[in-house]
Amino acid sequence: MVSESPCIPQYDRISAWVASAPEFCHPLTPPSDDDSRPHSTPLKRKRAMSLPANAPASSLYRSDSPKRRRTDDTDDVQPEQSASQLGSKTPLALNERNTFSPPASRVSSSPKRSSSPTRETPIILRSAYPPVLVESLNGLKEAPPEHAERLGDWLAEGIDFGFIPQGLQRVIKNDPEVGHQTTKPADFDRSDTRSAEELSAIWKEVKKIFLNARDCKDGGRDENAWCDDVVRPLLHLAMELDGNDRWWFQSVQSQSINPLYLSTIPAASLTDSGRRKFMDRKTDYVLSYSHRHSDISALYKRLDIVNNREIGHTLDTFTKRTALFSGFEVKPASGDHTEAELQMSVWIAASLRKKQELARIAQTSFEPTTMVEPALTIVGHEHSVYYAYPREDLHLPTLAMGSILVPAVGPVPGTWSDLPVISPGRARNALAPTAPSGNNDHCQRPSSTPKNGAPP
């Protein structure tokens, strides 16, 4: 070993280093003919730390991983070549079993842009089988059945007057938290006889719901917030005031409708031109007759005895064993009313079909037009009530029926649209379903719009 002394000149150091190198080394050779040929197309850019295919064996320790070896083998592939052709002296024989993939240089590295799905609206249900029609009450070619008009009268009875207990007039006016509220004398129910203590308890709950609704609207909160902080407590309060434990409030947000009661629309594929798909939608909440009420519980027990307990139109183990009616689809203030209407159309049509099936099983004689079922959509402060009933004029099989949905009461957004201080007795008959009936469904929107928003 030559020592490196400061007195040795610089060139002596280099000479000493060369002299100390091992005798064996790779001789310098010119590049091969293959490497010296001009390439018409530049090579692909190599991955970082990759080696050429003709690297000496002593350098292959860098490619100890199988994944890296596979990468190295294909790094020098020309755009018009395949990996199997590289290094081959004979052209690739073409036959029926050859398969080719596009060159990597021609494939975009960015993810493929997904195509926008076709937006489905209630109009698409017109061509479904069975059809589901969504129309406005004003301008119907046929007058709605008597039961549907009666339901509208019940709902409208507490909309324009007498929906706030008289004892709350001063409380509302003097409460700074709710801010200024525009009311008129006809809004107050002077016949209300509830005590100050009862009214105070009601006002506490109503005020909380109102403030939550205002925060949801002003803060742009999502659907979950509207469901949990506004709609759910609103419905629970209404049931507490006048439900008498008869109703059971259920969340069905994750539950699917039994396909037996769904409409289908054409969905042709390359292999099946007659293919159809179910128009399946979910809704948020539904009411049912409570199994905890003594009279209703006895009915459920009789159904169990005859092994006929599947009386709901969902697939859920519990919900399909309860008598369902109505439905509530909730959207935030910025939500899509058309989508809410589509979801409710599918839900309430399936509900009517199930009730028709039950009526046939029980061999009960009924007229289709006597079956009317209410349903509601809530988009922020805007509440719409729908009348659903069968139609015979569509001439469809018993389970195949059309549904026409029309919002009944759509309060103007504002002051009292989320306060359930309406006299509860007026809402009771509106929500209770009538006797089963009919072949085809139909729902309608009433034309009246209240000046002051009222809760469903």
Tab-separated table of C-alpha atoms in Angstrom:
chain	number	residue	atom	x	y	z
A	1	MET	CA	0.000	0.000	0.000
A	2	VAL	CA	1.483	3.360	-0.990
A	3	SER	CA	1.280	5.869	1.778
A	4	GLU	CA	-0.167	9.247	0.999
A	5	SER	CA	2.396	11.738	2.182
A	6	PRO	CA	1.944	15.467	1.787
A	7	CYS	CA	5.368	15.696	0.142
A	8	ILE	CA	4.429	13.527	-2.864
A	9	PRO	CA	3.395	15.630	-5.862
A	10	GLN	CA	-0.132	15.376	-7.144
A	11	TYR	CA	0.753	13.347	-10.272
A	12	ASP	CA	2.710	10.875	-8.134
A	13	ARG	CA	-0.448	10.239	-6.129
A	14	ILE	CA	-2.374	9.397	-9.300
A	15	SER	CA	0.404	7.107	-10.531
A	16	ALA	CA	0.491	5.350	-7.197
A	17	TRP	CA	-3.310	4.857	-7.268
A	18	VAL	CA	-3.191	3.378	-10.777
A	19	ALA	CA	-0.347	1.077	-9.775
A	20	SER	CA	-2.309	-0.209	-6.790
A	21	ALA	CA	-5.418	-1.148	-8.859
A	22	PRO	CA	-6.055	-4.923	-9.411
A	23	GLU	CA	-4.496	-6.414	-12.516
A	24	PHE	CA	-7.796	-7.795	-13.866
A	25	CYS	CA	-10.264	-5.337	-15.373
A	26	HIS	CA	-12.791	-5.328	-18.159
A	27	PRO	CA	-11.128	-4.400	-21.462
A	28	LEU	CA	-12.377	-1.410	-23.322
A	29	THR	CA	-14.422	-2.540	-26.331
A	30	PRO	CA	-16.367	-0.611	-28.928
A	31	PRO	CA	-20.183	-0.801	-28.781
A	32	SER	CA	-21.843	-3.677	-30.580
A	33	ASP	CA	-23.372	-3.234	-34.016
A	34	ASP	CA	-26.880	-3.436	-32.553
A	35	ASP	CA	-26.160	-0.611	-30.149
A	36	SER	CA	-24.431	1.529	-32.772
A	37	ARG	CA	-27.392	1.511	-35.156
A	38	PRO	CA	-29.337	4.803	-35.253
A	39	HIS	CA	-32.774	4.435	-33.752
A	40	SER	CA	-35.682	5.947	-35.608
A	41	THR	CA	-37.699	6.189	-32.419
A	42	PRO	CA	-36.204	7.185	-29.063
A	43	LEU	CA	-36.283	4.657	-26.263
A	44	LYS	CA	-38.765	4.928	-23.491
A	45	ARG	CA	-37.572	6.870	-20.490
A	46	LYS	CA	-36.168	4.403	-17.993
A	47	ARG	CA	-37.303	4.099	-14.464
A	48	ALA	CA	-35.005	5.567	-11.880
A	49	MET	CA	-32.125	3.253	-10.832
A	50	SER	CA	-32.819	0.781	-13.704
A	51	LEU	CA	-29.922	-0.768	-15.672
A	52	PRO	CA	-29.504	-1.445	-19.411
A	53	ALA	CA	-30.256	-4.914	-20.642
A	54	ASN	CA	-26.589	-5.504	-21.628
A	55	ALA	CA	-25.111	-4.446	-18.305
A	56	PRO	CA	-22.280	-6.635	-16.984
A	57	ALA	CA	-23.147	-9.465	-14.674
A	58	SER	CA	-21.293	-7.827	-11.810
A	59	SER	CA	-23.842	-5.034	-11.713
A	60	LEU	CA	-26.968	-7.223	-11.604
A	61	TYR	CA	-27.011	-7.230	-7.825
A	62	ARG	CA	-29.083	-4.085	-8.066
A	63	SER	CA	-31.972	-6.051	-9.587
A	64	ASP	CA	-32.432	-8.551	-6.796
A	65	SER	CA	-36.185	-8.022	-6.606
A	66	PRO	CA	-38.452	-9.978	-9.042
A	67	LYS	CA	-40.557	-6.892	-9.593
A	68	ARG	CA	-37.468	-4.847	-10.522
A	69	ARG	CA	-36.175	-7.585	-12.807
A	70	ARG	CA	-39.466	-7.577	-14.720
A	71	THR	CA	-39.262	-3.823	-15.061
A	72	ASP	CA	-35.663	-3.948	-16.253
A	73	ASP	CA	-36.469	-6.519	-18.901
A	74	THR	CA	-39.010	-4.262	-20.583
A	75	ASP	CA	-37.385	-0.853	-20.158
A	76	ASP	CA	-35.826	-0.836	-23.631
A	77	VAL	CA	-38.933	-1.897	-25.507
A	78	GLN	CA	-39.659	0.319	-28.439
A	79	PRO	CA	-43.190	1.803	-28.693
A	80	GLU	CA	-43.928	-0.477	-31.663
A	81	GLN	CA	-42.450	-3.588	-29.997
A	82	SER	CA	-43.635	-6.044	-27.404
A	83	ALA	CA	-41.460	-7.434	-24.608
A	84	SER	CA	-41.437	-10.864	-26.246
A	85	GLN	CA	-39.887	-9.417	-29.399
A	86	LEU	CA	-36.951	-7.717	-27.709
A	87	GLY	CA	-33.684	-9.509	-28.491
A	88	SER	CA	-35.325	-11.852	-30.955
A	89	LYS	CA	-33.604	-12.263	-34.300
A	90	THR	CA	-36.686	-13.614	-36.045
A	91	PRO	CA	-39.908	-11.724	-36.723
A	92	LEU	CA	-42.986	-12.607	-34.702
A	93	ALA	CA	-45.233	-15.075	-36.525
A	94	LEU	CA	-48.791	-13.808	-36.603
A	95	ASN	CA	-51.616	-16.226	-36.007
A	96	GLU	CA	-55.108	-16.327	-34.494
A	97	ARG	CA	-53.773	-16.610	-30.969
A	98	ASN	CA	-51.752	-13.376	-31.030
A	99	THR	CA	-52.994	-10.651	-28.708
A	100	PHE	CA	-51.646	-7.129	-28.572
A	101	SER	CA	-51.998	-4.371	-25.997
A	102	PRO	CA	-51.547	-0.681	-26.817
A	103	PRO	CA	-47.982	0.597	-26.338
A	104	ALA	CA	-47.394	2.141	-22.947
A	105	SER	CA	-46.368	5.405	-24.566
A	106	ARG	CA	-49.841	5.692	-26.085
A	107	VAL	CA	-51.754	5.027	-22.900
A	108	SER	CA	-52.585	8.059	-20.812
A	109	SER	CA	-51.215	7.963	-17.281
A	110	SER	CA	-54.196	9.904	-15.968
A	111	PRO	CA	-57.302	7.981	-14.804
A	112	LYS	CA	-60.024	7.479	-17.358
A	113	ARG	CA	-62.703	10.106	-17.175
A	114	SER	CA	-65.990	8.577	-16.137
A	115	SER	CA	-69.045	9.377	-18.181
A	116	SER	CA	-71.834	11.264	-16.492
A	117	PRO	CA	-74.764	8.993	-15.585
A	118	THR	CA	-78.141	9.638	-17.116
A	119	ARG	CA	-80.211	11.566	-14.639
A	120	GLU	CA	-83.381	9.784	-13.687
A	121	THR	CA	-86.431	11.892	-12.889
A	122	PRO	CA	-90.058	11.058	-12.138
A	123	ILE	CA	-90.727	11.403	-15.879
A	124	ILE	CA	-88.818	8.171	-16.541
A	125	LEU	CA	-91.389	6.315	-14.445
A	126	ARG	CA	-94.049	7.023	-17.062
A	127	SER	CA	-92.429	4.442	-19.350
A	128	ALA	CA	-91.869	1.975	-16.514
A	129	TYR	CA	-93.860	-1.198	-16.022
A	130	PRO	CA	-96.033	-0.749	-14.096
A	131	PRO	CA	-96.056	2.988	-14.847
A	132	VAL	CA	-95.713	5.610	-12.141
A	133	LEU	CA	-97.131	8.998	-13.083
A	134	VAL	CA	-96.254	12.244	-11.349
A	135	GLU	CA	-98.709	15.053	-12.022
A	136	SER	CA	-100.007	18.232	-10.483
A	137	LEU	CA	-103.483	18.392	-8.983
A	138	ASN	CA	-104.303	21.405	-11.110
A	139	GLY	CA	-104.983	20.394	-14.687
A	140	LEU	CA	-105.729	16.697	-14.157
A	141	LYS	CA	-107.802	15.278	-16.981
A	142	GLU	CA	-109.835	13.310	-14.445
A	143	ALA	CA	-111.037	14.611	-11.112
A	144	PRO	CA	-109.292	12.909	-8.188
A	145	PRO	CA	-111.294	10.320	-6.265
A	146	GLU	CA	-113.463	11.436	-3.398
A	147	HIS	CA	-111.112	9.989	-0.785
A	148	ALA	CA	-108.164	11.960	-2.182
A	149	GLU	CA	-110.149	15.211	-2.088
A	150	ARG	CA	-111.263	14.455	1.448
A	151	LEU	CA	-107.662	13.929	2.493
A	152	GLY	CA	-106.781	17.293	0.970
A	153	ASP	CA	-109.586	18.959	2.903
A	154	TRP	CA	-108.314	17.461	6.161
A	155	LEU	CA	-104.801	18.691	5.505
A	156	ALA	CA	-105.864	22.170	4.448
A	157	GLU	CA	-108.103	22.601	7.488
A	158	GLY	CA	-105.248	23.635	9.753
A	159	ILE	CA	-103.064	25.480	7.275
A	160	ASP	CA	-104.322	29.036	6.984
A	161	PHE	CA	-105.822	29.583	10.413
A	162	GLY	CA	-105.851	28.369	13.990
A	163	PHE	CA	-102.577	26.413	13.870
A	164	ILE	CA	-100.900	28.116	16.869
A	165	PRO	CA	-102.336	27.792	20.414
A	166	GLN	CA	-103.603	31.140	21.665
A	167	GLY	CA	-101.522	30.820	24.855
A	168	LEU	CA	-98.296	31.067	22.858
A	169	GLN	CA	-99.046	34.416	21.205
A	170	ARG	CA	-97.187	36.555	23.762
A	171	VAL	CA	-94.454	33.958	24.252
A	172	ILE	CA	-93.579	33.988	20.561
A	173	LYS	CA	-93.675	37.752	20.320
A	174	ASN	CA	-91.443	38.327	23.365
A	175	ASP	CA	-88.830	35.618	22.799
A	176	PRO	CA	-85.688	37.329	21.416
A	177	GLU	CA	-84.040	34.050	20.347
A	178	VAL	CA	-86.548	33.292	17.614
A	179	GLY	CA	-86.427	36.837	16.270
A	180	HIS	CA	-89.254	38.702	14.612
A	181	GLN	CA	-92.169	36.551	13.448
A	182	THR	CA	-94.950	37.731	11.175
A	183	THR	CA	-98.331	36.486	12.405
A	184	LYS	CA	-101.948	37.531	12.096
A	185	PRO	CA	-104.854	37.039	14.532
A	186	ALA	CA	-106.341	34.176	12.485
A	187	ASP	CA	-103.188	32.111	12.993
A	188	PHE	CA	-104.033	31.521	16.675
A	189	ASP	CA	-106.445	28.907	17.954
A	190	ARG	CA	-108.600	30.654	20.540
A	191	SER	CA	-110.373	27.420	21.446
A	192	ASP	CA	-107.183	25.790	22.730
A	193	THR	CA	-107.513	25.028	26.451
A	194	ARG	CA	-104.116	23.621	27.326
A	195	SER	CA	-102.561	24.821	30.566
A	196	ALA	CA	-99.621	27.209	30.756
A	197	GLU	CA	-97.421	24.343	31.922
A	198	GLU	CA	-98.313	22.198	28.893
A	199	LEU	CA	-97.764	25.091	26.509
A	200	SER	CA	-94.414	25.887	28.105
A	201	ALA	CA	-93.225	22.318	27.535
A	202	ILE	CA	-94.433	22.404	23.919
A	203	TRP	CA	-92.777	25.756	23.291
A	204	LYS	CA	-89.457	24.472	24.640
A	205	GLU	CA	-89.415	21.663	22.078
A	206	VAL	CA	-90.783	23.798	19.251
A	207	LYS	CA	-88.216	26.501	19.846
A	208	LYS	CA	-85.369	24.001	19.776
A	209	ILE	CA	-86.579	22.607	16.446
A	210	PHE	CA	-86.969	26.100	15.011
A	211	LEU	CA	-83.449	27.148	16.026
A	212	ASN	CA	-82.017	23.905	14.643
A	213	ALA	CA	-83.827	24.487	11.346
A	214	ARG	CA	-82.503	28.027	11.149
A	215	ASP	CA	-78.947	26.833	11.793
A	216	CYS	CA	-79.311	24.134	9.148
A	217	LYS	CA	-80.544	26.655	6.577
A	218	ASP	CA	-78.121	29.473	7.353
A	219	GLY	CA	-75.155	27.146	7.861
A	220	GLY	CA	-75.794	25.060	4.756
A	221	ARG	CA	-75.861	21.842	6.777
A	222	ASP	CA	-76.300	18.497	5.052
A	223	GLU	CA	-79.179	16.029	4.857
A	224	ASN	CA	-78.123	14.141	7.969
A	225	ALA	CA	-78.325	17.321	10.036
A	226	TRP	CA	-81.812	18.121	8.728
A	227	CYS	CA	-82.936	14.553	9.488
A	228	ASP	CA	-81.488	14.326	12.997
A	229	ASP	CA	-81.961	17.884	14.256
A	230	VAL	CA	-85.189	18.967	12.560
A	231	VAL	CA	-87.387	16.297	10.981
A	232	ARG	CA	-86.956	13.496	13.489
A	233	PRO	CA	-87.718	15.630	16.604
A	234	LEU	CA	-90.541	17.355	14.700
A	235	LEU	CA	-92.290	14.062	13.961
A	236	HIS	CA	-91.653	12.672	17.424
A	237	LEU	CA	-93.242	15.774	18.963
A	238	ALA	CA	-96.295	15.514	16.711
A	239	MET	CA	-96.710	11.849	17.651
A	240	GLU	CA	-96.290	12.669	21.328
A	241	LEU	CA	-98.974	15.354	21.171
A	242	ASP	CA	-101.616	13.226	19.500
A	243	GLY	CA	-100.288	9.795	18.632
A	244	ASN	CA	-101.547	8.014	21.756
A	245	ASP	CA	-98.810	5.404	21.241
A	246	ARG	CA	-100.544	4.167	18.086
A	247	TRP	CA	-97.753	5.050	15.695
A	248	TRP	CA	-94.230	3.728	15.399
A	249	PHE	CA	-91.614	5.953	13.774
A	250	GLN	CA	-89.004	4.022	11.777
A	251	SER	CA	-85.870	5.004	9.909
A	252	VAL	CA	-85.645	3.081	6.629
A	253	GLN	CA	-82.692	4.926	5.102
A	254	SER	CA	-80.705	1.726	4.577
A	255	GLN	CA	-83.602	-0.597	3.738
A	256	SER	CA	-84.447	-1.837	0.261
A	257	ILE	CA	-87.906	-2.323	-1.205
A	258	ASN	CA	-88.951	-5.862	-2.084
A	259	PRO	CA	-88.480	-6.135	-5.886
A	260	LEU	CA	-91.934	-7.717	-6.171
A	261	TYR	CA	-93.430	-4.251	-5.729
A	262	LEU	CA	-91.036	-2.232	-7.914
A	263	SER	CA	-91.479	-0.935	-11.440
A	264	THR	CA	-88.938	-1.801	-14.126
A	265	ILE	CA	-87.564	0.195	-17.057
A	266	PRO	CA	-85.754	-0.979	-20.231
A	267	ALA	CA	-81.983	-1.461	-19.766
A	268	ALA	CA	-80.812	-3.307	-22.878
A	269	SER	CA	-77.259	-4.671	-22.998
A	270	LEU	CA	-75.084	-6.077	-25.793
A	271	THR	CA	-76.023	-9.607	-24.818
A	272	ASP	CA	-79.638	-9.067	-23.775
A	273	SER	CA	-81.765	-6.630	-25.722
A	274	GLY	CA	-84.789	-7.327	-23.521
A	275	ARG	CA	-83.046	-6.665	-20.240
A	276	ARG	CA	-84.902	-4.522	-17.686
A	277	LYS	CA	-83.805	-3.032	-14.389
A	278	PHE	CA	-85.704	-2.295	-11.211
A	279	MET	CA	-86.396	1.331	-10.315
A	280	ASP	CA	-85.250	0.994	-6.723
A	281	ARG	CA	-84.995	3.972	-4.403
A	282	LYS	CA	-84.787	4.377	-0.652
A	283	THR	CA	-86.500	6.907	1.569
A	284	ASP	CA	-85.706	8.264	5.022
A	285	TYR	CA	-88.622	7.596	7.392
A	286	VAL	CA	-91.927	5.749	7.535
A	287	LEU	CA	-94.765	5.433	10.021
A	288	SER	CA	-96.284	2.144	11.082
A	289	TYR	CA	-98.935	0.933	13.487
A	290	SER	CA	-97.052	0.377	16.717
A	291	HIS	CA	-96.615	-3.180	17.943
A	292	ARG	CA	-96.496	-1.696	21.469
A	293	HIS	CA	-100.110	-0.517	21.354
A	294	SER	CA	-102.392	-3.112	22.950
A	295	ASP	CA	-105.025	-3.250	20.199
A	296	ILE	CA	-102.506	-3.325	17.347
A	297	SER	CA	-100.323	-5.847	19.155
A	298	ALA	CA	-103.298	-8.217	19.282
A	299	LEU	CA	-103.707	-7.886	15.516
A	300	TYR	CA	-100.061	-8.736	14.936
A	301	LYS	CA	-100.412	-11.824	17.123
A	302	ARG	CA	-103.359	-13.050	15.058
A	303	LEU	CA	-101.275	-12.612	11.912
A	304	ASP	CA	-98.505	-14.670	13.487
A	305	ILE	CA	-100.935	-17.497	14.209
A	306	VAL	CA	-101.913	-17.804	10.546
A	307	ASN	CA	-98.268	-17.389	9.476
A	308	ASN	CA	-98.997	-14.271	7.467
A	309	ARG	CA	-96.821	-11.628	9.066
A	310	GLU	CA	-95.016	-10.208	6.016
A	311	ILE	CA	-97.220	-7.166	5.618
A	312	GLY	CA	-94.633	-4.504	4.765
A	313	HIS	CA	-93.089	-3.868	1.346
A	314	THR	CA	-89.419	-3.839	2.448
A	315	LEU	CA	-86.895	-6.653	2.809
A	316	ASP	CA	-85.896	-5.739	6.355
A	317	THR	CA	-86.613	-8.503	8.875
A	318	PHE	CA	-88.429	-6.203	11.319
A	319	THR	CA	-90.000	-3.615	9.023
A	320	LYS	CA	-91.656	-6.154	6.719
A	321	ARG	CA	-93.539	-7.514	9.742
A	322	THR	CA	-95.179	-4.168	10.549
A	323	ALA	CA	-98.083	-2.363	8.924
A	324	LEU	CA	-96.462	0.603	7.170
A	325	PHE	CA	-98.028	3.768	5.870
A	326	SER	CA	-96.877	7.114	4.539
A	327	GLY	CA	-93.215	8.032	4.073
A	328	PHE	CA	-90.858	10.989	4.493
A	329	GLU	CA	-88.026	11.883	2.139
A	330	VAL	CA	-85.722	14.623	3.472
A	331	LYS	CA	-83.256	16.835	1.605
A	332	PRO	CA	-81.228	19.841	2.807
A	333	ALA	CA	-82.242	23.357	1.845
A	334	SER	CA	-79.959	23.104	-1.198
A	335	GLY	CA	-81.257	19.634	-2.080
A	336	ASP	CA	-82.918	18.499	-5.287
A	337	HIS	CA	-86.705	18.471	-5.018
A	338	THR	CA	-86.987	16.412	-8.220
A	339	GLU	CA	-84.834	13.643	-6.759
A	340	ALA	CA	-86.869	13.705	-3.539
A	341	GLU	CA	-90.056	13.366	-5.572
A	342	LEU	CA	-88.627	10.414	-7.511
A	343	GLN	CA	-87.625	8.613	-4.319
A	344	MET	CA	-91.030	9.158	-2.770
A	345	SER	CA	-92.808	8.075	-5.978
A	346	VAL	CA	-91.054	4.705	-5.969
A	347	TRP	CA	-91.602	4.214	-2.233
A	348	ILE	CA	-95.314	5.012	-2.035
A	349	ALA	CA	-96.139	3.091	-5.238
A	350	ALA	CA	-94.574	-0.038	-3.727
A	351	SER	CA	-96.508	0.581	-0.512
A	352	LEU	CA	-99.822	0.676	-2.371
A	353	ARG	CA	-98.995	-2.459	-4.349
A	354	LYS	CA	-98.306	-4.369	-1.166
A	355	LYS	CA	-101.616	-3.240	0.337
A	356	GLN	CA	-103.454	-4.371	-2.775
A	357	GLU	CA	-101.834	-7.764	-2.480
A	358	LEU	CA	-102.881	-8.043	1.174
A	359	ALA	CA	-106.452	-7.102	0.272
A	360	ARG	CA	-106.580	-9.859	-2.344
A	361	ILE	CA	-105.157	-12.438	0.065
A	362	ALA	CA	-107.799	-11.485	2.628
A	363	GLN	CA	-110.439	-11.688	-0.112
A	364	THR	CA	-111.723	-8.277	0.892
A	365	SER	CA	-113.986	-6.516	-1.558
A	366	PHE	CA	-112.934	-2.938	-2.129
A	367	GLU	CA	-112.940	-0.169	-4.684
A	368	PRO	CA	-109.513	0.940	-5.922
A	369	THR	CA	-110.384	4.606	-5.546
A	370	THR	CA	-110.967	4.189	-1.825
A	371	MET	CA	-107.256	3.567	-1.212
A	372	VAL	CA	-105.449	6.832	-0.496
A	373	GLU	CA	-102.087	7.123	1.193
A	374	PRO	CA	-100.239	10.337	2.061
A	375	ALA	CA	-96.503	10.820	1.608
A	376	LEU	CA	-94.230	13.785	2.261
A	377	THR	CA	-91.057	15.327	0.885
A	378	ILE	CA	-89.155	17.865	2.980
A	379	VAL	CA	-86.550	19.977	1.209
A	380	GLY	CA	-85.214	22.432	3.747
A	381	HIS	CA	-88.163	24.555	4.857
A	382	GLU	CA	-90.391	23.408	1.987
A	383	HIS	CA	-92.809	20.625	2.907
A	384	SER	CA	-94.878	18.904	0.236
A	385	VAL	CA	-97.629	16.357	0.842
A	386	TYR	CA	-98.537	13.784	-1.787
A	387	TYR	CA	-101.809	11.905	-2.295
A	388	ALA	CA	-101.219	8.391	-3.593
A	389	TYR	CA	-104.067	6.248	-4.904
A	390	PRO	CA	-104.579	3.427	-7.458
A	391	ARG	CA	-105.937	3.967	-10.940
A	392	GLU	CA	-108.066	1.470	-12.806
A	393	ASP	CA	-107.916	3.167	-16.182
A	394	LEU	CA	-104.331	2.004	-16.821
A	395	HIS	CA	-105.606	-1.560	-17.393
A	396	LEU	CA	-102.606	-3.244	-15.811
A	397	PRO	CA	-102.330	-6.538	-13.933
A	398	THR	CA	-103.276	-6.442	-10.285
A	399	LEU	CA	-99.752	-5.913	-9.012
A	400	ALA	CA	-98.870	-3.677	-11.929
A	401	MET	CA	-100.245	-0.264	-11.228
A	402	GLY	CA	-99.460	3.313	-11.989
A	403	SER	CA	-98.835	5.914	-9.338
A	404	ILE	CA	-99.420	9.586	-9.803
A	405	LEU	CA	-97.748	11.746	-7.191
A	406	VAL	CA	-98.579	15.340	-6.605
A	407	PRO	CA	-97.420	17.524	-3.667
A	408	ALA	CA	-100.364	18.527	-1.597
A	409	VAL	CA	-99.188	21.332	0.633
A	410	GLY	CA	-95.957	23.160	-0.047
A	411	PRO	CA	-95.469	25.881	2.527
A	412	VAL	CA	-93.643	29.023	1.619
A	413	PRO	CA	-90.149	28.967	3.188
A	414	GLY	CA	-89.956	31.211	6.201
A	415	THR	CA	-91.358	31.923	9.594
A	416	TRP	CA	-93.224	28.923	10.973
A	417	SER	CA	-92.478	26.240	8.412
A	418	ASP	CA	-90.814	23.984	10.978
A	419	LEU	CA	-92.921	24.579	14.078
A	420	PRO	CA	-95.371	21.752	14.911
A	421	VAL	CA	-97.819	23.916	16.809
A	422	ILE	CA	-100.649	22.987	14.478
A	423	SER	CA	-103.604	21.547	16.330
A	424	PRO	CA	-102.681	17.842	16.265
A	425	GLY	CA	-106.224	16.547	15.911
A	426	ARG	CA	-106.381	17.939	12.402
A	427	ALA	CA	-103.290	16.064	11.291
A	428	ARG	CA	-104.398	12.758	12.796
A	429	ASN	CA	-106.953	11.828	10.164
A	430	ALA	CA	-104.748	13.069	7.352
A	431	LEU	CA	-101.944	10.663	8.150
A	432	ALA	CA	-104.014	7.625	9.054
A	433	PRO	CA	-104.380	5.371	5.981
A	434	THR	CA	-107.770	4.450	4.647
A	435	ALA	CA	-109.043	0.961	3.835
A	436	PRO	CA	-107.069	-1.035	1.239
A	437	SER	CA	-108.200	-0.961	-2.346
A	438	GLY	CA	-107.464	-0.924	-5.983
A	439	ASN	CA	-105.499	-1.932	-9.004
A	440	ASN	CA	-103.377	1.049	-9.988
A	441	ASP	CA	-101.950	3.855	-7.894
A	442	HIS	CA	-102.367	7.565	-8.275
A	443	CYS	CA	-101.119	10.511	-6.239
A	444	GLN	CA	-101.834	14.193	-6.525
A	445	ARG	CA	-100.585	17.581	-5.495
A	446	PRO	CA	-103.165	19.929	-4.014
A	447	SER	CA	-103.090	23.389	-5.431
A	448	SER	CA	-103.308	25.326	-2.170
A	449	THR	CA	-100.094	26.786	-0.778
A	450	PRO	CA	-100.283	28.139	2.768
A	451	LYS	CA	-99.249	31.670	3.462
A	452	ASN	CA	-97.532	30.638	6.655
A	453	GLY	CA	-95.521	27.442	6.515
A	454	ALA	CA	-97.036	24.640	8.535
A	455	PRO	CA	-95.436	21.351	9.424
A	456	PRO	CA	-96.597	18.099	7.908
